[in-house]
Each structure stands twice: as C-alpha cells, then as structure tokens.
CSV table of C-alpha atoms in Angstrom, one decimal:
chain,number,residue,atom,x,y,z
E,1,UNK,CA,0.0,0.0,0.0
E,2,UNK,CA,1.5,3.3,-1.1
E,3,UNK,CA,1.9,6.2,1.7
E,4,UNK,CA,2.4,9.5,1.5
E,5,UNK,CA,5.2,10.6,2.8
E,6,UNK,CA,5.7,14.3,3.4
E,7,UNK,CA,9.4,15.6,3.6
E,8,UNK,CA,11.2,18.0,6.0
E,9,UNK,CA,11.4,20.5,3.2
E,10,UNK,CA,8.0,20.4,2.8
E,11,UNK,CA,7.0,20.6,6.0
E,12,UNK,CA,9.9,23.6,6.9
E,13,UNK,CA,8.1,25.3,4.2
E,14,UNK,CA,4.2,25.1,5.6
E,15,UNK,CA,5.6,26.6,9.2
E,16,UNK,CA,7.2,29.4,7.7
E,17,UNK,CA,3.7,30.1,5.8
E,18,UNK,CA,1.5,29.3,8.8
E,19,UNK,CA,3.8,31.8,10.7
E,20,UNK,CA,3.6,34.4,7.9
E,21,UNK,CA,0.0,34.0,8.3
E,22,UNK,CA,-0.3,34.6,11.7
E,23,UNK,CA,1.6,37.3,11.6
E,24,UNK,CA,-0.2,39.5,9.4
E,25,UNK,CA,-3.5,38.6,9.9
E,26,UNK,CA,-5.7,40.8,12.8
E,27,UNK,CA,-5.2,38.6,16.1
E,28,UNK,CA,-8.1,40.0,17.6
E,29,UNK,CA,-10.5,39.4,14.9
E,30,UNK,CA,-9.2,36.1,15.0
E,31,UNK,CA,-9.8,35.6,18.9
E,32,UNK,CA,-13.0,37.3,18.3
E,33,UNK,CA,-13.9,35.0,16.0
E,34,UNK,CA,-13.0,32.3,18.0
E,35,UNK,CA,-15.1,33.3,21.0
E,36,UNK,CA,-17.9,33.4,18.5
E,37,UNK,CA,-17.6,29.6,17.1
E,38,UNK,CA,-17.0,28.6,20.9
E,39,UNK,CA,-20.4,30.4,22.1
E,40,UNK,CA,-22.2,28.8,18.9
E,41,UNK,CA,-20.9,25.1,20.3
E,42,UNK,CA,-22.3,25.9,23.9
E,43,UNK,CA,-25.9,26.9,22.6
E,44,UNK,CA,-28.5,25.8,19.6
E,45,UNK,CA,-27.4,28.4,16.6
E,46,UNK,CA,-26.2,27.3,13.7
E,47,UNK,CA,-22.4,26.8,14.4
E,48,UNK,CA,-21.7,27.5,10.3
E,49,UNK,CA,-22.2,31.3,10.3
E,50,UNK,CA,-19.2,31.4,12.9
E,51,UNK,CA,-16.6,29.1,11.4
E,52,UNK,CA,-17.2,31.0,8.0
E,53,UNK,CA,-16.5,34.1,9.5
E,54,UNK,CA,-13.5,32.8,11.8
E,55,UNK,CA,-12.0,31.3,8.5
E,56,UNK,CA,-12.2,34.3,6.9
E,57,UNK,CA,-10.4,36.2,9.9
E,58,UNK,CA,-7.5,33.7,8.7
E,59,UNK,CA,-8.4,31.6,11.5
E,60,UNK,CA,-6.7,28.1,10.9
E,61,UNK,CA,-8.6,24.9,10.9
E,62,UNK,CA,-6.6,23.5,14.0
E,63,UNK,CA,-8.2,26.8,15.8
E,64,UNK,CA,-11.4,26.4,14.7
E,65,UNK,CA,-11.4,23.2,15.6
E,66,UNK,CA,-9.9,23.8,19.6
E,67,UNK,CA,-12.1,26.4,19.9
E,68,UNK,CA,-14.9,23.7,19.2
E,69,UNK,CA,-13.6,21.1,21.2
E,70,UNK,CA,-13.7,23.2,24.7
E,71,UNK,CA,-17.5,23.1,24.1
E,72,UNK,CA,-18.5,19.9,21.9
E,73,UNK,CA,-15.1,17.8,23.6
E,74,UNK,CA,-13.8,14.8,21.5
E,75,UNK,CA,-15.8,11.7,20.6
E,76,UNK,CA,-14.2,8.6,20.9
E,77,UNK,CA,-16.0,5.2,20.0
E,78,UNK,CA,-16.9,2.5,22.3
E,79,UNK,CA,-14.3,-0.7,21.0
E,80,UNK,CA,-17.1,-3.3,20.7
E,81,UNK,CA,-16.5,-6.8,19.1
C-alpha cells in the first residue's frame, strides 16, 4: 500500500507560511472570531455562520477546531466486538 510521505522540506516550508500568516493577519479578529464559534458550540445556533467568518479572519482549521472542542469535547467510539 502506497503512503504519503511528506518531507522536511516540505513541512519547513508550511511553518514558515503558517507563521507568515499569523503574523499579518488581525489577532483579535481572530480571537473574536474564535469566541464566537466557541459560544455557537455551547448553545443551539447554527455553528456554520461562525466558522465562515472565523475562517475568513485567517483563522486556521486546528483553531477552529480547539475552539470547538472546549464546548462539543472529542468523541471517541466504544471498542465493541
């Protein structure tokens, strides 16, 4: 089976953009943003409206994502046989 295997140059060069990102994007848009996807998890709204707008506040997926965790948490299956 054939797997993808990512190299250090590669990967070297997705940091350097992820920090170029974050450093010229607004951080407190972003956190803004953030707070607004968290507060969508905790109630009923429709959690969509808030992840568009965090994404386009450069928020990155793994931050959307945390931000969605601390009210929705991880599901992890039962192992059942």
């Amino acid at each position: 089976i054939p797997v993808l295997e990512i190299s250090a140059t590669a990967e070297a060069e997705q940091a350097q953009k992820l920090a170029a990102l974050r450093s010229r994007r607004n951080a407190s848009a972003v956190e803004a943003a953030l707070q607004q996807v968290a507060k969508a998890c905790a109630g009923t709204e429709n959690i969509m409206y808030p992840v568009i707008e965090a994404a386009r506040a450069y928020a990155t997926l793994g931050e959307i994502v945390a931000a969605m965790k601390v009210e929705l948490g991880t599901w992890v299956e039962d192992t059942a046989f």
